[in-house]
Coordinates of C-alpha atoms in Angstrom, one line a residue:
Chain R
X30 CA 53.3 -11.7 -34.6
X31 CA 51.7 -9.3 -31.9
X32 CA 49.1 -12.1 -31.3
X33 CA 51.5 -14.9 -31.5
X34 CA 49.9 -18.0 -29.4
X35 CA 51.9 -19.2 -26.1
X36 CA 52.1 -22.6 -27.5
X37 CA 55.5 -22.5 -28.7
X38 CA 57.2 -20.8 -26.0
X39 CA 55.4 -23.8 -23.8
X40 CA 56.4 -25.8 -26.2
X41 CA 59.9 -24.6 -25.6
X42 CA 59.6 -24.7 -22.2
X43 CA 58.7 -28.2 -21.7
X44 CA 61.9 -29.2 -23.7
X45 CA 64.0 -26.8 -21.4
X46 CA 62.9 -28.4 -18.3
X47 CA 63.0 -31.9 -19.3
X48 CA 66.8 -30.7 -20.5
X49 CA 67.4 -30.1 -16.8
X50 CA 66.3 -32.7 -14.6
X51 CA 68.1 -34.5 -17.3
X52 CA 71.6 -32.8 -16.8
X53 CA 74.1 -32.9 -14.1
X54 CA 76.5 -34.6 -12.1
X55 CA 74.0 -37.1 -12.0
X56 CA 72.8 -37.3 -15.8
X57 CA 69.2 -39.0 -16.1
X58 CA 68.3 -39.5 -19.6
X59 CA 64.4 -38.5 -20.9
X60 CA 63.7 -41.9 -20.2
X61 CA 64.6 -42.2 -17.0
X62 CA 62.9 -39.1 -16.2
X63 CA 59.9 -40.2 -17.1
X64 CA 60.1 -43.0 -15.0
X65 CA 60.9 -41.1 -11.8
X66 CA 58.4 -39.2 -12.8
X67 CA 55.6 -41.1 -13.0
X68 CA 56.8 -43.0 -9.4
X69 CA 56.5 -40.4 -7.5
X70 CA 53.2 -40.0 -9.1
X71 CA 52.8 -43.5 -8.2
X72 CA 51.7 -44.2 -11.7
X73 CA 55.1 -46.4 -12.1
X74 CA 56.0 -49.3 -9.1
X75 CA 59.0 -48.2 -7.2
X76 CA 62.3 -50.7 -7.6
X77 CA 65.0 -51.1 -5.5
X78 CA 67.8 -50.9 -8.1
X79 CA 67.0 -46.9 -8.7
X80 CA 66.8 -46.8 -4.8
X81 CA 69.6 -44.0 -5.2
X82 CA 69.1 -42.3 -8.5
X83 CA 64.9 -42.6 -7.5
X84 CA 66.2 -40.0 -4.2
X85 CA 68.5 -37.9 -6.2
X86 CA 65.8 -37.2 -9.0
X87 CA 62.7 -36.1 -6.3
X88 CA 64.9 -34.1 -3.6
X89 CA 67.9 -32.7 -5.6
X90 CA 66.9 -32.3 -9.8
X91 CA 63.4 -32.2 -9.7
X92 CA 62.9 -29.4 -6.6
X93 CA 66.1 -27.4 -8.7
X94 CA 64.5 -27.1 -11.8
X95 CA 60.8 -26.2 -10.3
X96 CA 63.0 -23.3 -8.6
X97 CA 64.4 -21.7 -11.1
X98 CA 61.0 -22.3 -13.8
X99 CA 59.2 -20.5 -11.1
X100 CA 62.0 -17.6 -10.4
X101 CA 62.1 -16.9 -13.5
X102 CA 58.5 -17.1 -13.7
X103 CA 57.9 -14.6 -10.5
X104 CA 60.9 -12.1 -11.3
X105 CA 59.8 -11.6 -14.6
X106 CA 56.0 -10.9 -14.0
X107 CA 57.2 -8.4 -11.1
X108 CA 59.6 -6.9 -13.3
X109 CA 56.5 -6.2 -15.6
X110 CA 54.2 -5.0 -12.9
X111 CA 57.0 -2.6 -12.0
X112 CA 57.6 -0.4 -15.8
X113 CA 54.0 -1.2 -16.1
X114 CA 53.9 1.3 -12.5
X115 CA 57.0 3.5 -13.4
X116 CA 55.5 4.0 -17.1
X117 CA 58.8 2.7 -18.3
X118 CA 60.6 0.0 -20.5
X119 CA 63.8 -0.4 -18.2
X120 CA 62.2 -0.6 -15.2
X121 CA 63.0 -3.3 -12.8
X122 CA 63.4 -5.6 -9.6
X123 CA 67.1 -4.9 -9.1
X124 CA 66.8 -1.6 -10.6
X125 CA 64.0 -0.1 -8.4
X126 CA 65.2 -2.1 -5.2
X127 CA 63.1 -4.5 -4.8
X128 CA 65.8 -7.2 -5.2
X129 CA 68.4 -5.4 -2.9
X130 CA 65.4 -4.7 -0.1
X131 CA 64.9 -8.5 -0.3
X132 CA 68.6 -9.5 0.2
X133 CA 69.0 -6.8 3.3
X134 CA 65.6 -8.5 4.6
X135 CA 67.0 -12.4 4.1
X136 CA 69.9 -11.4 5.2
X137 CA 69.0 -10.3 8.5
X138 CA 67.5 -13.3 9.0
X139 CA 70.9 -15.4 8.2
X140 CA 72.7 -14.1 10.6
X141 CA 70.3 -13.0 13.3
X142 CA 67.8 -15.3 12.7
X143 CA 66.6 -19.0 13.4
X144 CA 70.3 -20.3 12.8
X145 CA 72.5 -18.5 14.9
X146 CA 72.5 -18.0 18.7
X147 CA 72.5 -14.5 19.5
X148 CA 70.0 -12.3 21.2
X149 CA 68.3 -11.7 18.4
X150 CA 67.4 -14.7 17.0
X151 CA 63.5 -13.2 16.7
X152 CA 62.4 -14.7 13.8
X153 CA 63.2 -18.5 15.0
X154 CA 58.9 -18.6 15.6
X155 CA 58.4 -18.2 11.6
X156 CA 60.1 -21.3 10.9
X157 CA 61.0 -21.4 7.4
X158 CA 58.5 -18.5 6.9
X159 CA 61.2 -16.2 8.5
X160 CA 63.5 -15.0 5.2
X161 CA 60.7 -15.1 2.7
X162 CA 58.9 -12.9 5.0
X163 CA 62.0 -10.8 6.2
X164 CA 62.7 -10.7 2.2
X165 CA 58.9 -9.1 2.3
X166 CA 59.1 -6.4 4.1
X167 CA 62.1 -5.3 2.7
X168 CA 61.7 -5.6 -0.6
X169 CA 58.5 -3.6 -0.3
X170 CA 59.8 -0.8 2.3
X171 CA 62.6 -0.3 -0.9
X172 CA 60.5 -0.7 -3.8
X173 CA 57.6 1.8 -2.2
X174 CA 60.8 4.6 -1.3
X175 CA 62.2 4.5 -4.7
X176 CA 58.5 4.9 -5.7
X177 CA 57.9 7.7 -3.5
X178 CA 61.4 10.0 -4.6
X179 CA 60.6 8.9 -8.3
X180 CA 56.7 10.0 -8.9
X181 CA 55.5 13.5 -8.3
X182 CA 51.8 14.7 -9.0
X183 CA 50.8 12.0 -11.0
X184 CA 54.3 11.8 -13.2
X185 CA 57.4 9.5 -12.5
X186 CA 60.8 11.4 -13.7
X187 CA 63.5 8.3 -15.3
X188 CA 66.2 10.2 -13.7
X189 CA 65.0 10.6 -10.4
X190 CA 63.7 6.8 -10.4
X191 CA 67.6 5.9 -11.6
X192 CA 69.2 8.2 -9.1
X193 CA 66.7 7.2 -5.8
X194 CA 67.2 3.4 -7.2
X195 CA 71.3 3.5 -7.4
X196 CA 70.5 5.2 -2.9
X197 CA 68.8 2.5 -2.2
X198 CA 70.4 -0.1 -4.2
X199 CA 73.2 0.8 -2.5
X200 CA 72.3 1.5 1.1
X201 CA 70.6 -2.6 0.8
X202 CA 73.7 -3.3 -0.3
X203 CA 75.9 -1.7 2.1
X204 CA 73.6 -3.6 4.7
X205 CA 74.3 -7.0 3.4
X206 CA 77.7 -6.3 3.3
X207 CA 77.6 -5.3 7.1
X208 CA 76.0 -7.8 7.6
X209 CA 78.4 -11.0 5.8
X210 CA 81.0 -8.4 7.9
X211 CA 80.1 -9.3 11.5
X212 CA 78.6 -13.1 10.0
X213 CA 80.2 -15.9 11.0
X214 CA 82.3 -17.8 7.9
X215 CA 79.9 -20.1 7.2
X216 CA 76.8 -17.4 7.1
X217 CA 79.3 -15.4 5.4
X218 CA 80.2 -17.3 2.9
X219 CA 76.5 -18.4 2.2
X220 CA 75.0 -14.6 1.9
X221 CA 78.1 -13.7 -0.6
X222 CA 77.4 -17.0 -2.9
X223 CA 73.9 -16.3 -2.2
X224 CA 73.7 -12.4 -3.1
X225 CA 75.0 -13.9 -6.6
X226 CA 71.5 -16.3 -7.2
X227 CA 72.4 -19.9 -6.8
X228 CA 69.6 -22.6 -7.8
X229 CA 71.7 -25.7 -5.8
X230 CA 70.2 -25.1 -2.3
X231 CA 66.1 -25.9 -3.9
X232 CA 64.0 -27.4 -1.3
X233 CA 60.2 -28.8 -2.4
X234 CA 59.7 -26.1 0.9
X235 CA 61.3 -23.5 -1.6
X236 CA 59.3 -24.3 -4.7
X237 CA 55.7 -24.7 -3.0
X238 CA 56.2 -21.1 -1.4
X239 CA 57.6 -20.0 -4.5
X240 CA 54.7 -21.4 -6.4
X241 CA 52.0 -19.7 -3.8
X242 CA 53.1 -16.2 -4.8
X243 CA 53.6 -16.4 -9.0
X244 CA 50.7 -17.2 -7.7
X245 CA 49.0 -14.6 -5.9
X246 CA 51.1 -12.4 -7.8
X247 CA 50.1 -13.2 -10.8
X248 CA 46.8 -14.3 -10.6
X249 CA 46.5 -10.3 -9.3
X250 CA 48.6 -9.1 -12.5
X251 CA 45.9 -11.1 -14.7
X252 CA 42.8 -9.2 -12.7
X253 CA 44.0 -6.5 -13.1
X254 CA 45.1 -6.0 -16.9
X255 CA 42.5 -3.4 -17.4
X256 CA 43.6 -1.3 -14.8
X257 CA 47.3 -1.8 -15.5
X258 CA 46.5 -1.2 -19.3
X259 CA 45.0 2.4 -18.0
X260 CA 48.3 3.2 -15.9
X261 CA 50.5 3.0 -19.5
X262 CA 48.5 5.8 -20.2
X263 CA 49.1 8.1 -17.0
X264 CA 47.5 8.2 -14.2
X265 CA 45.2 11.2 -14.7
X266 CA 44.1 9.0 -17.7
X267 CA 43.4 6.0 -15.9
X268 CA 41.4 8.1 -13.5
X269 CA 39.6 9.5 -15.7
X270 CA 38.9 6.0 -17.2
X271 CA 37.5 5.0 -13.7
X272 CA 40.2 2.7 -12.1
X273 CA 41.5 3.4 -9.1
X274 CA 45.2 4.5 -9.8
X275 CA 46.5 4.8 -6.1
X276 CA 45.4 1.0 -5.3
X277 CA 46.7 0.2 -8.6
X278 CA 50.4 1.7 -7.6
X279 CA 49.4 -0.2 -4.3
X280 CA 48.3 -3.6 -5.7
X281 CA 51.3 -3.3 -8.1
X282 CA 54.6 -2.6 -5.3
X283 CA 52.6 -5.6 -2.8
X284 CA 52.3 -8.1 -5.8
X285 CA 55.7 -7.1 -7.2
X286 CA 57.6 -7.5 -4.1
X287 CA 55.5 -10.8 -2.9
X288 CA 56.6 -12.5 -6.2
X289 CA 60.7 -11.4 -5.9
X290 CA 61.3 -11.1 -1.9
X291 CA 60.0 -15.2 -1.5
X292 CA 62.2 -15.3 -5.1
X293 CA 65.1 -14.0 -3.0
X294 CA 64.4 -15.7 -0.2
X295 CA 65.0 -19.3 -1.9
X296 CA 67.5 -18.8 -4.7
X297 CA 69.5 -15.2 -3.9
X298 CA 69.2 -11.8 -6.2
X299 CA 68.4 -12.7 -9.7
X300 CA 69.3 -9.8 -11.3
X301 CA 67.9 -8.3 -15.4
X302 CA 65.2 -11.0 -15.8
X303 CA 63.2 -8.7 -15.5
X304 CA 64.1 -6.6 -17.1
X305 CA 64.9 -8.4 -20.4
X306 CA 61.7 -10.5 -20.4
X307 CA 58.9 -8.3 -20.5
X308 CA 60.4 -6.4 -23.1
X309 CA 61.1 -9.5 -25.3
X310 CA 57.1 -10.7 -24.9
X311 CA 56.1 -6.5 -25.3
X312 CA 57.8 -7.0 -29.3
X313 CA 56.6 -10.8 -29.6
X314 CA 52.6 -9.8 -28.3
X315 CA 52.4 -6.2 -27.9
X316 CA 52.0 -4.3 -24.1
X317 CA 48.4 -5.2 -23.6
X318 CA 49.0 -6.2 -19.6
X319 CA 46.0 -9.6 -20.5
X320 CA 49.0 -10.8 -22.6
X321 CA 52.3 -9.5 -21.2
X322 CA 51.8 -11.0 -17.8
X323 CA 51.1 -14.5 -18.6
X324 CA 53.6 -14.5 -21.4
X325 CA 56.2 -13.0 -19.3
X326 CA 55.8 -15.6 -15.9
X327 CA 56.5 -18.4 -19.3
X328 CA 59.3 -16.8 -21.0
X329 CA 61.2 -16.5 -17.8
X330 CA 60.6 -19.5 -16.6
X331 CA 62.2 -20.4 -19.9
X332 CA 64.7 -18.5 -19.7
X333 CA 66.0 -19.3 -16.6
X334 CA 65.8 -22.8 -16.8
X335 CA 68.0 -22.3 -19.5
X336 CA 70.6 -20.4 -17.7
X337 CA 70.6 -23.2 -14.4
X338 CA 71.6 -25.6 -18.2
X339 CA 74.3 -23.2 -18.7
X340 CA 75.2 -22.7 -15.4
X341 CA 76.2 -26.1 -14.5
X342 CA 77.7 -27.0 -18.1
X343 CA 80.3 -23.7 -18.2
X344 CA 82.9 -24.7 -15.8
X345 CA 81.9 -28.9 -14.4
X346 CA 81.8 -29.9 -11.9
X347 CA 81.6 -26.4 -10.1
X348 CA 78.8 -24.6 -11.1
X349 CA 78.4 -20.7 -11.7
X350 CA 76.0 -18.1 -9.9
X351 CA 73.2 -17.9 -12.0
X352 CA 72.8 -13.9 -11.6
X353 CA 76.6 -13.3 -14.1
X354 CA 74.3 -15.8 -16.6
X355 CA 71.7 -13.1 -16.4
X356 CA 74.0 -10.3 -15.0
X357 CA 76.3 -10.4 -18.8
X358 CA 72.8 -11.1 -20.9
X359 CA 70.9 -8.4 -19.8
X360 CA 73.1 -6.2 -18.8
X361 CA 74.4 -5.6 -22.7
X362 CA 70.2 -4.4 -23.2
X363 CA 69.2 -2.3 -20.3
X364 CA 72.1 0.0 -22.5
X365 CA 71.0 -0.3 -25.3
X366 CA 67.4 0.6 -24.2
X367 CA 68.6 3.2 -21.5
X368 CA 70.6 4.4 -25.3
X369 CA 67.3 4.7 -27.2
X370 CA 65.9 6.6 -24.8
X371 CA 65.0 9.9 -25.9
X372 CA 66.2 12.8 -23.9
X373 CA 62.4 14.3 -23.4
X374 CA 61.0 10.7 -21.8
X375 CA 64.2 10.2 -19.8
X376 CA 63.1 14.2 -18.3
X377 CA 59.9 12.7 -17.7
X378 CA 57.6 10.7 -19.1
X379 CA 54.1 12.0 -18.0
X380 CA 53.7 15.6 -17.3
Chain J
X30 CA 24.4 21.5 -17.4
X31 CA 27.8 21.4 -15.7
X32 CA 27.6 24.1 -13.1
X33 CA 31.1 25.6 -10.9
X34 CA 29.7 26.5 -8.0
X35 CA 31.9 29.0 -5.8
X36 CA 35.1 26.7 -6.6
X37 CA 38.5 27.4 -4.9
X38 CA 41.2 25.1 -5.0
X39 CA 44.9 26.3 -2.7
X40 CA 47.9 24.0 -3.0
X41 CA 49.9 24.8 -0.4
X42 CA 50.0 29.1 0.1
X43 CA 49.5 29.0 -3.7
X44 CA 45.2 29.9 -4.5
X45 CA 45.2 28.0 -8.2
X46 CA 41.1 29.4 -8.5
X47 CA 39.7 31.4 -6.8
X48 CA 35.9 32.1 -6.2
X49 CA 34.9 30.5 -9.3
X50 CA 31.6 30.3 -10.0
X51 CA 30.4 29.3 -14.2
X52 CA 27.5 27.3 -16.3
X53 CA 28.5 25.5 -19.2
X54 CA 25.7 25.1 -20.6
X55 CA 25.2 21.0 -22.3
X56 CA 25.2 20.5 -26.4
X57 CA 27.6 23.0 -26.9
X58 CA 31.6 23.7 -27.7
X59 CA 32.3 25.9 -25.1
X60 CA 36.2 27.3 -25.3
X61 CA 38.4 28.5 -22.5
X62 CA 41.2 30.9 -23.5
X63 CA 43.1 32.3 -20.5
X64 CA 47.3 33.2 -20.4
X65 CA 49.3 30.6 -18.8
X66 CA 48.9 30.5 -14.7
X67 CA 45.3 31.3 -15.3
X68 CA 43.7 28.3 -13.6
X69 CA 42.7 26.1 -16.7
X70 CA 43.9 23.0 -16.6
X71 CA 42.6 22.7 -13.0
X72 CA 39.4 24.0 -13.7
X73 CA 39.3 21.7 -15.9
X74 CA 40.6 18.4 -14.1
X75 CA 38.3 20.2 -10.4
X76 CA 35.7 19.8 -13.6
X77 CA 36.3 16.3 -14.6
X78 CA 36.5 14.9 -11.2
X79 CA 40.1 13.9 -11.0
X80 CA 40.6 16.8 -8.5
X81 CA 39.2 17.8 -5.0
X82 CA 38.1 21.3 -5.1
X83 CA 39.6 23.2 -1.5
X84 CA 35.8 24.5 -1.2
X85 CA 32.9 24.7 -3.4
X86 CA 31.5 22.1 -5.6
X87 CA 30.9 20.9 -9.4
X88 CA 27.3 19.7 -10.3
X89 CA 27.2 17.8 -13.6
X90 CA 23.7 17.8 -15.5
X91 CA 22.5 18.1 -11.3
X92 CA 24.2 15.5 -9.5
X93 CA 27.4 16.5 -7.3
X94 CA 30.9 14.7 -8.3
X95 CA 32.4 14.5 -5.6
X96 CA 30.8 10.9 -4.2
X97 CA 29.8 9.6 -7.5
X98 CA 31.2 5.9 -8.7
X99 CA 34.2 6.4 -11.3
X100 CA 33.0 3.9 -13.6
X101 CA 30.2 5.5 -13.6
X102 CA 31.3 9.0 -14.0
X103 CA 33.9 7.7 -16.9
X104 CA 30.6 6.4 -18.9
X105 CA 29.7 9.9 -19.4
X106 CA 32.7 12.3 -19.2
X107 CA 36.1 11.8 -20.7
X108 CA 39.0 14.0 -20.9
X109 CA 41.3 14.1 -22.9
X110 CA 45.2 15.8 -21.7
X111 CA 48.0 17.3 -24.1
X112 CA 50.7 15.4 -21.9
X113 CA 49.6 11.6 -23.0
X114 CA 53.1 9.7 -24.2
X115 CA 53.5 6.1 -24.4
X116 CA 56.2 4.2 -23.6
X117 CA 55.2 0.9 -24.3
X118 CA 53.7 -0.8 -27.8
X119 CA 50.4 -0.4 -28.3
X120 CA 48.3 -0.5 -31.3
X121 CA 46.1 2.6 -32.2
X122 CA 43.1 -0.1 -31.8
X123 CA 44.1 -1.0 -28.4
X124 CA 44.3 1.9 -27.5
X125 CA 41.2 3.1 -28.7
X126 CA 39.7 -0.2 -26.6
X127 CA 40.6 1.7 -23.2
X128 CA 38.2 4.3 -23.7
X129 CA 35.1 1.4 -23.5
X130 CA 37.2 -0.1 -19.9
X131 CA 34.5 1.5 -18.4
X132 CA 32.0 -0.5 -20.0
X133 CA 32.6 -4.0 -19.6
X134 CA 34.4 -5.9 -16.6
X135 CA 37.1 -8.7 -17.8
X136 CA 36.7 -9.2 -21.6
X137 CA 35.6 -6.2 -24.4
X138 CA 31.7 -7.2 -26.4
X139 CA 31.5 -8.0 -29.6
X140 CA 29.9 -4.3 -29.8
X141 CA 32.6 -2.2 -27.7
X142 CA 35.3 -4.4 -30.3
X143 CA 32.6 -2.4 -32.9
X144 CA 32.6 0.9 -31.4
X145 CA 36.6 0.9 -30.8
X146 CA 36.8 0.2 -34.7
X147 CA 33.8 3.2 -35.9
X148 CA 35.6 5.9 -33.6
X149 CA 39.0 5.4 -34.7
X150 CA 36.8 5.7 -38.2
X151 CA 35.3 8.6 -37.2
X152 CA 38.6 10.3 -36.4
X153 CA 39.9 8.8 -40.3
X154 CA 42.3 6.3 -38.6
X155 CA 40.8 2.9 -39.8
X156 CA 43.4 1.9 -41.3
X157 CA 46.1 2.5 -39.1
X158 CA 44.6 0.1 -36.2
X159 CA 47.1 -1.9 -36.2
X160 CA 49.5 0.3 -36.4
X161 CA 51.9 0.8 -33.1
X162 CA 50.6 4.3 -31.7
X163 CA 54.0 5.4 -31.2
X164 CA 55.0 5.4 -34.7
X165 CA 52.1 7.1 -35.3
X166 CA 52.8 11.4 -36.9
X167 CA 52.2 13.5 -33.9
X168 CA 48.9 14.4 -35.4
X169 CA 47.1 11.0 -36.3
X170 CA 48.3 10.2 -32.1
X171 CA 46.5 12.9 -31.1
X172 CA 43.4 11.8 -32.9
X173 CA 43.7 8.2 -31.3
X174 CA 43.6 9.9 -28.0
X175 CA 40.3 11.3 -29.6
X176 CA 39.3 8.2 -30.7
X177 CA 39.4 6.5 -27.4
X178 CA 37.6 9.6 -25.5
X179 CA 35.2 9.4 -28.8
X180 CA 34.4 4.8 -27.7
X181 CA 34.3 5.9 -24.8
X182 CA 32.1 8.8 -24.5
X183 CA 30.1 6.8 -27.5
X184 CA 25.7 7.1 -27.4
X185 CA 25.2 3.5 -28.0
X186 CA 21.4 3.8 -26.8
X187 CA 22.8 4.8 -23.8
X188 CA 20.8 8.3 -22.7
X189 CA 21.9 10.9 -20.6
X190 CA 24.1 13.7 -21.9
X191 CA 27.5 13.3 -22.1
X192 CA 30.8 16.0 -21.3
X193 CA 34.2 16.1 -23.3
X194 CA 37.0 18.0 -21.5
X195 CA 39.7 18.4 -23.7
X196 CA 43.3 20.4 -22.3
X197 CA 45.2 22.1 -24.7
X198 CA 44.6 18.8 -27.6
X199 CA 46.1 21.2 -30.1
X200 CA 49.7 22.3 -28.5
X201 CA 51.7 19.7 -30.1
X202 CA 49.9 20.1 -33.8
X203 CA 50.8 21.8 -36.6
X204 CA 48.5 23.8 -38.4
X205 CA 46.7 21.4 -40.8
X206 CA 47.2 19.1 -37.6
X207 CA 45.4 21.3 -35.5
X208 CA 42.0 22.2 -38.2
X209 CA 41.5 19.0 -38.3
X210 CA 41.0 18.2 -34.7
X211 CA 39.2 21.4 -34.1
X212 CA 36.7 20.2 -37.1
X213 CA 36.2 17.3 -35.5
X214 CA 35.0 18.5 -32.3
X215 CA 33.0 21.6 -33.5
X216 CA 31.1 17.8 -35.1
X217 CA 30.4 16.7 -31.8
X218 CA 28.1 18.4 -29.3
X219 CA 25.6 17.6 -33.1
X220 CA 26.4 13.6 -31.5
X221 CA 25.6 14.7 -27.6
X222 CA 28.8 15.3 -26.8
X223 CA 29.4 18.4 -25.0
X224 CA 32.7 20.0 -25.0
X225 CA 34.7 22.4 -22.8
X226 CA 38.0 22.6 -24.3
X227 CA 41.3 25.0 -23.5
X228 CA 42.4 27.0 -26.5
X229 CA 45.5 28.4 -26.8
X230 CA 44.8 29.6 -30.3
X231 CA 42.8 32.9 -30.9
X232 CA 42.0 32.5 -34.0
X233 CA 41.4 29.0 -33.7
X234 CA 38.7 29.0 -30.7
X235 CA 36.6 32.0 -32.7
X236 CA 36.6 29.9 -35.4
X237 CA 35.2 26.9 -34.0
X238 CA 33.9 27.2 -30.1
X239 CA 30.1 28.5 -29.6
X240 CA 30.7 30.2 -26.5
X241 CA 33.5 31.3 -24.3
X242 CA 34.7 32.2 -20.9
X243 CA 38.2 33.8 -20.3
X244 CA 40.1 32.9 -17.4
X245 CA 42.9 35.2 -15.3
X246 CA 44.9 34.6 -12.4
X247 CA 42.8 31.8 -11.3
X248 CA 39.2 33.7 -11.7
X249 CA 36.5 33.8 -14.6
X250 CA 36.5 37.4 -16.0
X251 CA 35.1 37.2 -18.8
X252 CA 32.1 34.6 -20.8
X253 CA 30.9 35.6 -24.0
X254 CA 27.4 33.4 -25.9
X255 CA 29.3 34.1 -29.3
X256 CA 31.9 34.5 -31.1
X257 CA 31.4 38.5 -31.2
X258 CA 31.2 38.5 -27.6
X259 CA 35.2 37.9 -27.9
X260 CA 36.1 41.9 -27.4
X261 CA 39.2 43.1 -28.4
X262 CA 39.3 44.6 -25.1
X263 CA 38.1 41.7 -23.1
X264 CA 41.0 39.8 -25.3
X265 CA 43.8 42.6 -23.8
X266 CA 42.7 42.9 -20.4
X267 CA 43.2 39.2 -19.8
X268 CA 46.3 38.5 -21.4
X269 CA 47.6 42.5 -21.1
X270 CA 48.1 42.6 -24.7
X271 CA 47.0 44.9 -26.9
X272 CA 44.7 42.6 -29.5
X273 CA 43.4 44.0 -32.9
X274 CA 39.9 41.7 -34.1
X275 CA 39.4 42.1 -38.2
X276 CA 36.5 40.7 -38.8
X277 CA 36.4 39.7 -43.0
X278 CA 34.2 41.7 -44.9
X279 CA 32.3 38.6 -46.6
X280 CA 31.5 37.3 -43.1
X281 CA 33.0 34.6 -41.7
X282 CA 35.0 33.6 -38.5
X283 CA 37.4 36.4 -37.2
X284 CA 41.4 37.5 -37.3
X285 CA 43.3 38.4 -34.3
X286 CA 45.9 40.6 -34.4
X287 CA 47.9 40.3 -31.3
X288 CA 51.1 43.2 -29.6
X289 CA 52.2 44.1 -26.5
X290 CA 52.2 47.9 -25.4
X291 CA 49.4 47.5 -23.1
X292 CA 45.7 46.9 -23.5

């Protein structure tokens, strides 16, 4: 079981991707999905009869399906990385401040950025990169701050981590709240909807950006699997094994902030994926990062594609914000994990 | 030979090590004894090259530690601290394989897998390879960590001295597990691994080690090349206790009786 193959997860993901491509206000059969894919790839001739359906599929459905998969992979890998860095399985981007920081950074651009006519439209020259870039800066600053507060002399105190996370999250939420308060109506509503996560706005540009972040962050993590494993023993032990804990910590902060920021910039805040998925993966395949990272990506993608299907089915024709569903599943698990931790582990697992 | 030249470590206004000069011979089991706050753990971290001293330097077999490539150093010196606690489900085999990390790049060679297996067998846990470390008993868990540092220092043909630094690894162990661990550590010098170990239990130390360093207040207050050199007077003044040494009539390791009431 611990060395379980990834094939079943890939098969389930493929099935979920097809199902997600079929389901929606504009329904497709799997055969139609195959046909539109073939046309889009130039493998089959386009017919005039299905021009509208083809357009809906290629411009709306396909990016949405891919975006849910990619953002799930990004959030799950980021959760796995942060848990390794903090040496605690209850950490995730929503707890460590990463998501709140990314949300604040993105909201700044929403309100003052390209679309607005204020004197502060500084982000205009950055174009499509403005939101992810500001989200990255926010995510990195918030996570680094929480990490700095929670760790001293190579030990991470879980209690300090949780409290620092609460404070940084509250600060981020206050900033985002303030921005949506001063924003004009359409922007304000966007921010509100977006803080709960949504895939309705998925675009091909967004898909490419998140794919890039997933490749960069996941690739870095895969290359540093050994170092990340050593870090699980503690910073002193990692250093004694010839690894550089400071550089590893910096890499984890950068990679996880990048993946969370770009995903959050495109889809809004989606909590608890980064908690649930690595946990399932470790139970399934063990804690070796060489296996955890890739499996987290596949299972994270599977989870979010499935969540997005549920979001479209619960209250048709409206859609449930995706963050609500992940919270309903993730929050109870978080409480179970918290309950299972021993008082000693809460205090300082690596004195 | 591990040589500490005039080491001082200051953190803020506190002086943790105060002009320590010490030579630790290779091929032996050297025990460090001393009360809490004597600077023993700091000395271990500096000797391992994990903490840069404020002044002074450390040489390992003639070469200065500072500036050595971390992975090359990791192939010939390992350190085991008392505070290792895993929050993740790793198997014994996976933890022991970490000892081979400085020896391979991305994927372990067949020889690395073999060495990890032999190391686990050496500590008597071959049958536990696939078991999750946090489900093992305290004594077994500590032996897995010892197997990890053994795998790290496994001779395997390469020449050169190897050093194992142990910082009170018996602290959380019960009587039997502690003695088993000491018995294992005692066999290491014969395998080409020199041992420097912080030991709390005086009797256990004088039973097992060859050489002794006594520390108090960040200084080395005494050394002995034989258990008989650890005198009641030295122990008394180091720990601030009244110590009586009982040498069993039939020979063998001394026993210690310790009371308050000044040296």
